[in-house]
Short mmCIF file of C-alpha atoms and ligand atoms in Angstrom, two decimals:
data_model
loop_
_atom_site.label_atom_id
_atom_site.label_comp_id
_atom_site.label_asym_id
_atom_site.label_seq_id
_atom_site.Cartn_x
_atom_site.Cartn_y
_atom_site.Cartn_z
CA MET A 286 47.89 0.93 -9.75
CA GLY A 287 50.91 -1.28 -9.33
CA ILE A 288 53.28 -2.18 -12.12
CA LEU A 289 51.97 -5.72 -12.04
CA ALA A 290 48.40 -4.60 -12.53
CA LYS A 291 49.44 -2.28 -15.35
CA GLY A 292 51.36 -5.06 -16.99
CA HIS A 293 48.32 -7.22 -16.67
CA LYS A 294 46.22 -4.57 -18.36
CA TRP A 295 48.63 -4.35 -21.30
CA LEU A 296 48.64 -8.09 -21.59
CA VAL A 297 44.87 -8.01 -21.86
CA ILE A 298 44.99 -5.23 -24.45
CA PHE A 299 47.61 -6.99 -26.55
CA GLY A 300 45.85 -10.27 -26.07
CA GLY A 301 42.66 -8.60 -27.29
CA ILE A 302 44.40 -7.12 -30.34
CA TYR A 303 46.00 -10.48 -31.08
CA ALA A 304 42.66 -12.26 -30.77
CA ALA A 305 41.11 -9.66 -33.11
CA ILE A 306 43.89 -10.27 -35.64
CA MET A 307 43.41 -14.01 -35.44
CA VAL A 308 39.66 -13.60 -35.99
CA SER A 309 40.23 -11.24 -38.93
CA LEU A 310 42.46 -13.89 -40.46
CA MET A 311 39.37 -15.92 -41.07
CA HIS A 312 38.50 -13.35 -43.73
CA PRO A 313 39.81 -14.42 -47.15
CA TYR A 314 41.16 -10.98 -48.11
CA VAL A 315 43.15 -10.66 -44.91
CA GLN A 316 44.50 -14.18 -45.37
CA GLN A 317 45.61 -13.40 -48.87
CA GLU A 318 47.50 -10.32 -47.77
CA VAL A 319 49.08 -11.79 -44.67
CA LEU A 320 49.95 -15.16 -46.13
CA TYR A 321 51.61 -13.97 -49.30
CA LEU A 322 53.01 -10.64 -48.07
CA ARG A 323 53.15 -9.68 -51.72
CA ARG A 324 53.07 -5.96 -50.98
CA VAL A 325 56.50 -6.25 -49.42
CA ARG A 326 58.09 -5.52 -52.76
CA MET A 327 61.56 -4.06 -52.16
CA ALA A 328 62.11 -3.62 -55.90
CA ASP A 329 60.13 -1.33 -58.19
CA LYS A 330 58.42 -2.60 -61.30
CA GLU A 331 60.62 -0.64 -63.66
CA THR A 332 63.90 -2.00 -62.23
CA LEU A 333 62.57 -5.57 -62.30
CA SER A 334 62.83 -5.51 -66.09
CA ASN A 335 66.59 -5.03 -65.69
CA PRO A 336 67.89 -8.24 -64.06
CA ALA A 337 71.50 -7.09 -64.31
CA ALA A 338 70.61 -4.41 -61.74
CA PHE A 339 70.26 -7.26 -59.22
CA GLY A 340 73.47 -9.02 -60.17
CA LEU A 341 72.44 -11.45 -62.88
CA SER A 342 74.61 -11.66 -65.95
CA PRO A 343 73.72 -8.93 -68.44
CA PHE A 344 74.95 -11.24 -71.22
CA LYS A 345 72.68 -14.21 -70.63
CA THR A 346 69.58 -12.99 -68.80
CA LEU A 347 66.36 -12.01 -70.53
CA ASN A 348 63.32 -10.31 -69.07
CA LEU A 349 60.07 -12.00 -70.10
CA GLN A 350 56.38 -11.51 -69.87
CA LEU A 351 54.60 -14.82 -69.39
CA ASN A 352 50.91 -14.96 -70.23
CA THR A 353 48.73 -17.24 -68.13
CA SER A 354 45.79 -19.23 -69.50
CA ASP A 355 43.42 -16.99 -67.53
CA GLY A 356 44.75 -13.70 -68.84
CA GLU A 357 47.34 -12.57 -66.27
CA GLN A 358 50.78 -11.29 -67.20
CA LEU A 359 53.75 -12.37 -65.15
CA GLY A 360 57.18 -10.83 -64.84
CA ALA A 361 59.93 -13.42 -65.29
CA TRP A 362 63.60 -13.81 -66.04
CA HIS A 363 65.20 -16.40 -68.26
CA VAL A 364 68.86 -17.09 -67.49
CA LEU A 365 70.64 -19.02 -70.24
CA PRO A 366 72.89 -22.01 -69.44
CA ASP A 367 76.49 -21.09 -68.69
CA SER A 368 77.96 -22.79 -71.73
CA LEU A 369 75.86 -20.45 -73.86
CA SER A 370 76.71 -17.33 -71.92
CA ARG A 371 78.73 -15.82 -74.73
CA ALA A 372 76.07 -16.59 -77.31
CA ASP A 373 74.15 -13.67 -78.70
CA ALA A 374 70.68 -14.09 -77.29
CA THR A 375 68.99 -14.15 -80.68
CA GLU A 376 65.62 -15.88 -81.00
CA SER A 377 67.28 -18.91 -82.55
CA ALA A 378 69.94 -19.08 -79.81
CA ILE A 379 67.19 -19.05 -77.18
CA THR A 380 65.29 -21.83 -78.92
CA GLU A 381 68.56 -23.74 -79.19
CA ALA A 382 69.12 -23.35 -75.43
CA PHE A 383 65.72 -24.86 -74.62
CA HIS A 384 66.25 -27.65 -77.15
CA THR A 385 69.68 -28.68 -76.00
CA HIS A 386 69.79 -27.96 -72.26
CA PRO A 387 67.59 -28.76 -69.24
CA THR A 388 65.32 -26.08 -67.81
CA VAL A 389 64.75 -25.29 -64.15
CA LEU A 390 61.46 -23.60 -63.34
CA PHE A 391 61.92 -21.78 -60.07
CA ALA A 392 58.97 -20.87 -57.82
CA HIS A 393 60.06 -18.60 -54.97
CA GLY A 394 58.80 -18.30 -51.40
CA ASN A 395 56.31 -15.78 -50.01
CA ALA A 396 56.88 -12.00 -49.83
CA ALA A 397 58.80 -9.71 -52.18
CA THR A 398 59.89 -10.61 -55.71
CA ARG A 399 62.25 -12.69 -57.84
CA ALA A 400 64.84 -9.95 -57.22
CA MET A 401 65.49 -10.95 -53.57
CA SER A 402 69.17 -11.80 -53.19
CA GLY A 403 68.80 -15.52 -52.39
CA ARG A 404 66.45 -15.91 -55.36
CA VAL A 405 68.88 -14.12 -57.65
CA ALA A 406 71.62 -16.42 -56.36
CA THR A 407 69.49 -19.49 -57.19
CA ALA A 408 68.85 -18.17 -60.70
CA ALA A 409 72.60 -17.66 -61.15
CA LEU A 410 73.72 -20.97 -59.61
CA MET A 411 71.62 -23.43 -61.62
CA PRO A 412 72.84 -22.28 -65.07
CA HIS A 413 76.33 -22.60 -63.65
CA LYS A 414 76.18 -25.96 -61.83
CA LEU A 415 73.59 -27.72 -64.00
CA ASP A 416 74.29 -25.86 -67.23
CA ALA A 417 70.53 -25.41 -67.35
CA ASN A 418 68.14 -22.65 -68.35
CA VAL A 419 66.38 -21.05 -65.41
CA ILE A 420 63.01 -19.39 -65.52
CA SER A 421 62.42 -17.43 -62.34
CA PHE A 422 58.96 -15.92 -62.26
CA ASP A 423 56.86 -13.71 -60.03
CA TYR A 424 53.44 -15.05 -59.18
CA ARG A 425 50.34 -13.04 -59.94
CA GLY A 426 50.07 -10.07 -57.60
CA PHE A 427 53.83 -10.10 -56.93
CA GLY A 428 56.49 -7.84 -58.42
CA ASP A 429 55.60 -6.60 -61.90
CA SER A 430 52.93 -9.29 -62.43
CA THR A 431 49.22 -8.50 -62.73
CA GLY A 432 46.41 -10.01 -60.65
CA LEU A 433 46.00 -11.26 -57.10
CA PRO A 434 47.55 -14.34 -55.53
CA SER A 435 45.54 -17.48 -54.89
CA GLU A 436 46.56 -21.10 -54.64
CA LEU A 437 44.79 -22.05 -57.86
CA GLY A 438 46.04 -18.99 -59.73
CA MET A 439 49.65 -19.44 -58.67
CA THR A 440 49.50 -23.04 -59.83
CA LEU A 441 48.42 -21.71 -63.24
CA ASP A 442 51.43 -19.39 -63.07
CA ALA A 443 53.75 -22.40 -62.82
CA GLN A 444 51.87 -23.86 -65.77
CA SER A 445 52.55 -20.75 -67.86
CA ALA A 446 56.30 -20.97 -67.19
CA PHE A 447 56.17 -24.66 -68.16
CA ASP A 448 54.15 -23.91 -71.32
CA TYR A 449 56.61 -21.21 -72.31
CA ALA A 450 59.60 -23.56 -72.00
CA ILE A 451 57.75 -26.25 -73.99
CA SER A 452 56.72 -23.76 -76.67
CA ARG A 453 60.38 -22.85 -77.10
CA GLY A 454 61.46 -26.45 -77.53
CA ALA A 455 62.03 -27.85 -74.03
CA THR A 456 60.88 -31.43 -73.36
CA PRO A 457 59.03 -32.34 -70.13
CA GLU A 458 61.63 -35.00 -69.28
CA LYS A 459 64.30 -32.33 -69.01
CA ILE A 460 62.35 -29.88 -66.92
CA ILE A 461 63.17 -29.59 -63.24
CA LEU A 462 60.53 -28.04 -61.03
CA MET A 463 62.12 -26.24 -58.13
CA GLY A 464 60.24 -24.63 -55.31
CA GLN A 465 61.31 -22.90 -52.19
CA SER A 466 59.09 -22.69 -49.15
CA LEU A 467 55.69 -21.51 -50.47
CA GLY A 468 56.94 -22.37 -53.97
CA THR A 469 57.15 -26.02 -52.92
CA GLY A 470 53.41 -26.06 -52.32
CA ILE A 471 52.82 -24.45 -55.71
CA MET A 472 55.16 -26.81 -57.56
CA SER A 473 53.74 -29.91 -55.89
CA ASN A 474 50.23 -28.80 -56.95
CA PHE A 475 51.47 -28.26 -60.48
CA ALA A 476 53.39 -31.55 -60.62
CA ARG A 477 50.27 -33.39 -59.51
CA ASP A 478 48.24 -31.64 -62.23
CA LEU A 479 50.80 -32.76 -64.79
CA ALA A 480 50.75 -36.33 -63.50
CA GLU A 481 46.96 -36.45 -63.57
CA ARG A 482 46.95 -35.23 -67.14
CA GLY A 483 49.43 -37.95 -68.02
CA VAL A 484 52.17 -35.49 -68.93
CA SER A 485 54.80 -37.15 -66.83
CA VAL A 486 56.05 -40.50 -68.05
CA PRO A 487 57.83 -43.30 -66.13
CA PRO A 488 60.37 -42.56 -63.39
CA PHE A 489 63.83 -41.41 -64.53
CA SER A 490 62.58 -40.05 -67.80
CA SER A 491 60.02 -37.72 -66.37
CA VAL A 492 59.85 -34.41 -64.64
CA ALA A 493 62.36 -34.21 -61.83
CA LYS A 494 61.47 -32.17 -58.87
CA LEU A 495 63.44 -30.38 -56.32
CA LEU A 496 61.36 -29.33 -53.42
CA GLU A 497 61.58 -27.93 -50.00
CA THR A 498 58.62 -28.45 -47.78
CA TYR A 499 56.18 -25.79 -46.94
CA LYS A 500 53.75 -25.93 -44.15
CA VAL A 501 51.73 -22.79 -44.17
CA ALA A 502 51.22 -22.60 -40.42
CA GLY A 503 54.94 -22.68 -39.83
CA LEU A 504 55.65 -19.70 -42.05
CA PHE A 505 52.79 -17.66 -40.82
CA PRO A 506 54.53 -15.44 -38.26
CA LEU A 507 51.27 -14.64 -36.54
CA PHE A 508 50.84 -18.27 -35.66
CA SER A 509 54.12 -18.40 -33.77
CA PRO A 510 52.72 -17.39 -30.36
CA LEU A 511 50.41 -20.37 -30.68
CA ARG A 512 53.28 -22.83 -30.84
CA ALA A 513 52.57 -23.78 -27.24
CA LEU A 514 48.95 -24.52 -28.10
CA PRO A 515 49.14 -26.75 -31.16
CA GLN A 516 45.52 -27.86 -30.98
CA LEU A 517 44.23 -24.29 -31.03
CA ARG A 518 46.64 -23.46 -33.83
CA ASP A 519 45.50 -26.41 -35.90
CA TYR A 520 41.90 -25.52 -35.24
CA LEU A 521 42.40 -21.93 -36.43
CA PHE A 522 44.37 -23.29 -39.32
CA THR A 523 41.36 -25.21 -40.59
CA PHE A 524 39.87 -21.83 -41.52
CA LEU A 525 42.70 -21.06 -43.91
CA ARG A 526 41.57 -21.22 -47.49
CA HIS A 527 45.07 -21.78 -48.75
CA LYS A 528 46.09 -25.33 -48.05
CA TYR A 529 49.10 -26.63 -49.80
CA ASN A 530 48.98 -30.35 -49.41
CA THR A 531 52.47 -31.29 -50.49
CA ALA A 532 52.50 -34.81 -49.01
CA GLU A 533 49.23 -35.77 -50.68
CA ASN A 534 50.39 -34.28 -53.99
CA LEU A 535 53.64 -36.21 -53.94
CA HIS A 536 51.79 -39.52 -53.65
CA HIS A 537 50.47 -38.84 -57.17
CA ILE A 538 53.91 -38.24 -58.64
CA GLN A 539 56.11 -41.04 -59.91
CA SER A 540 59.06 -38.90 -60.95
CA PRO A 541 62.12 -38.20 -58.77
CA VAL A 542 61.66 -35.83 -55.85
CA LEU A 543 64.47 -34.38 -53.77
CA ILE A 544 63.51 -32.66 -50.53
CA ALA A 545 66.08 -30.39 -48.92
CA HIS A 546 65.92 -28.81 -45.50
CA SER A 547 68.36 -27.30 -43.09
CA LEU A 548 68.38 -28.63 -39.54
CA ASP A 549 68.86 -25.08 -38.23
CA ASP A 550 65.74 -23.75 -39.98
CA LEU A 551 63.86 -21.87 -37.27
CA GLU A 552 60.84 -20.93 -39.34
CA ILE A 553 59.84 -24.42 -40.44
CA PRO A 554 61.45 -27.23 -38.44
CA ALA A 555 63.18 -29.93 -40.49
CA GLU A 556 60.74 -32.47 -38.96
CA HIS A 557 58.25 -31.41 -41.63
CA SER A 558 60.58 -32.53 -44.41
CA ILE A 559 61.61 -35.66 -42.56
CA GLY A 560 57.94 -36.58 -42.08
CA LEU A 561 57.25 -35.82 -45.74
CA PHE A 562 60.11 -38.06 -46.86
CA ARG A 563 59.02 -40.87 -44.51
CA SER A 564 55.45 -40.66 -45.80
CA GLN A 565 56.84 -41.16 -49.31
CA THR A 566 59.11 -44.05 -48.42
CA VAL A 567 57.09 -46.18 -45.98
CA ASN A 568 57.29 -49.12 -48.40
CA SER A 569 60.89 -48.51 -49.48
CA THR A 570 64.34 -49.49 -48.40
CA THR A 571 66.25 -46.28 -47.88
CA GLU A 572 69.98 -45.73 -47.93
CA SER A 573 71.62 -43.10 -45.81
CA GLN A 574 74.95 -41.35 -46.40
CA GLN A 575 76.77 -38.94 -44.09
CA LEU A 576 78.17 -36.05 -46.10
CA THR A 577 81.44 -34.68 -44.79
CA SER A 578 83.00 -31.55 -46.26
CA LEU A 579 86.66 -31.27 -47.35
CA THR A 580 87.28 -29.25 -44.22
CA GLY A 581 86.15 -32.19 -42.12
CA HIS A 582 82.87 -30.61 -41.05
CA GLU A 583 79.63 -32.53 -41.17
CA PHE A 584 77.75 -31.05 -44.12
CA GLY A 585 74.65 -33.14 -43.67
CA VAL A 586 72.89 -36.42 -44.36
CA PHE A 587 71.58 -37.65 -47.69
CA GLU A 588 68.96 -40.35 -47.55
CA HIS A 589 67.37 -41.86 -50.63
CA ALA A 590 65.15 -44.61 -51.96
CA ASP A 591 64.71 -45.82 -55.51
CA LYS A 592 61.55 -47.89 -55.26
CA PRO A 593 58.63 -47.62 -55.65
CA ALA A 594 59.56 -44.06 -56.61
CA LYS A 595 62.83 -42.18 -56.51
CA ARG A 596 62.90 -39.97 -53.43
CA GLY A 597 65.75 -38.14 -51.75
CA LEU A 598 66.16 -36.15 -48.55
CA LEU A 599 69.05 -33.78 -47.92
CA LEU A 600 69.36 -32.51 -44.37
CA THR A 601 72.10 -29.94 -43.97
CA HIS A 602 73.41 -28.80 -40.61
CA LYS A 603 73.55 -25.15 -41.65
CA GLY A 604 71.54 -22.96 -43.95
CA GLY A 605 68.57 -21.64 -42.00
CA HIS A 606 65.29 -21.20 -43.82
CA ASN A 607 66.57 -19.34 -46.86
CA ASN A 608 70.09 -20.35 -47.75
CA VAL A 609 69.88 -24.03 -48.68
CA VAL A 610 68.15 -23.38 -51.98
CA TRP A 611 71.05 -21.46 -53.49
CA SER A 612 73.89 -23.44 -51.93
CA GLU A 613 76.40 -25.29 -54.09
CA GLY A 614 76.06 -28.23 -51.69
CA LEU A 615 72.43 -28.56 -52.71
CA ALA A 616 73.29 -28.28 -56.41
CA ASP A 617 75.95 -30.98 -56.03
CA THR A 618 73.53 -33.22 -54.14
CA LEU A 619 70.92 -32.67 -56.83
CA LEU A 620 73.44 -33.77 -59.47
CA MET A 621 74.27 -36.84 -57.41
CA PHE A 622 70.57 -37.59 -56.95
CA LEU A 623 69.78 -37.23 -60.65
CA SER A 624 72.76 -39.29 -61.80
CA ASP A 625 72.71 -42.97 -60.97
CA ASP A 626 72.78 -46.38 -62.70
CA GLU A 627 69.55 -45.78 -64.52
CA PHE A 628 69.86 -42.12 -65.36
CA THR A 629 72.84 -39.89 -65.89
CA TYR A 630 72.44 -36.19 -65.72
CA ASP A 631 73.79 -34.84 -68.96
CA PRO A 632 73.01 -31.27 -69.87
CA HIS A 633 74.17 -31.82 -73.43
CA TYR A 634 71.76 -34.02 -75.30
C1 NAG B 222 52.62 -12.31 -73.80
O1 NAG B 222 51.83 -11.33 -74.44
C2 NAG B 222 52.54 -10.13 -74.76
C3 NAG B 222 51.55 -9.12 -75.29
O2 NAG B 222 50.65 -9.72 -76.17
C4 NAG B 222 53.65 -10.45 -75.76
O3 NAG B 222 54.39 -9.28 -76.06
C5 NAG B 222 54.56 -11.50 -75.14
O4 NAG B 222 55.55 -11.90 -76.06
C6 NAG B 222 53.77 -12.72 -74.69
N1 NAG B 222 54.68 -13.61 -73.96
C7 NAG B 222 55.00 -14.81 -74.36
C8 NAG B 222 55.97 -15.56 -73.51
O5 NAG B 222 54.54 -15.34 -75.35
C1 NAG B 223 52.40 -49.13 -48.89
O1 NAG B 223 51.94 -50.44 -49.18
C2 NAG B 223 50.59 -50.64 -48.80
C3 NAG B 223 50.27 -52.11 -49.03
O2 NAG B 223 50.65 -52.52 -50.31
C4 NAG B 223 49.68 -49.70 -49.58
O3 NAG B 223 48.34 -49.87 -49.22
C5 NAG B 223 50.10 -48.27 -49.31
O4 NAG B 223 49.35 -47.37 -50.09
C6 NAG B 223 51.57 -48.07 -49.60
N1 NAG B 223 51.96 -46.75 -49.17
C7 NAG B 223 52.63 -45.90 -49.96
C8 NAG B 223 52.91 -44.58 -49.41
O5 NAG B 223 53.01 -46.20 -51.08
#
């Protein structure tokens, strides 16, 4: 048998295995495992209760257990705003922090836990740049949380972080929902729920959202070989039970939304975010600003519209799939986005 024939045989075998995997993906359990990759933990449950072990400040980070409305327990960290970092974290100091400072609820991407380095960096940056509280939580089935992931369940997980902040004295107007990758889908679901229940009030005084787009097919590594066959990919994709419809959700939300994406993101092309922004601003006049760094490099482009709803798009030249969310450039752009003629970002109120 010639090398060519052998190669051909292997191609058939691998092709067969690949086809079998794709077929098995139609099974809900397999989807759940492959999509969320929650078993890739990289941090043990015991250590997760010690956020300082991952680099967060031992003086202003608390480990929490959030309780969901359907009986799950979630592992979470609460990082206090920087200006309170020297405060003793007594119960009354914590309540004070929620009363007097904004709160960022951070929903991470798929795989692993809140202890992944980029996620830790996000939880450290927001208290610093925004002088905000951060609640970084692990979804059900991830990290030290109980249960199994599902789109509906993970949306309830965001709700439990929100409820906790409110119960401690936060107001919805000063809560920023922040999602990365998969977390964007979760947060857009949750924001839509809030809007439909009438929790969010008019633009500029309501829940602000910072989102990156998430298109499940793009992050699903097994779908990559199908890039050349988009129709087949989309067909297979219709079998996925987990459909995060970010664009549709955003149409139901009046409050400000900033979408950030790096142009060198290889996992999910920036076109997804650009398309998402355009779908939100078809009836708007948008303004575009080139952002140049002090070193003279092009940092990116910031495009925004104020009517009918406040929407922003930050496209950075660098940052890949994971690094935009914890970059100071994003935090600065978020501050710029949230502060304008009608609303000034002021952490002290
Ligand atoms: C969740 O329930 C546990 C056990 O009942 C309790 O210790 C914990 O304080 C609760 N968490 C919150 C945020 O209320
Ligand atoms: C744009 O305006 C048209 C006509 O008023 C309306 O039907 C459509 O829903 C609007 N689209 C968005 C995204 O707001």
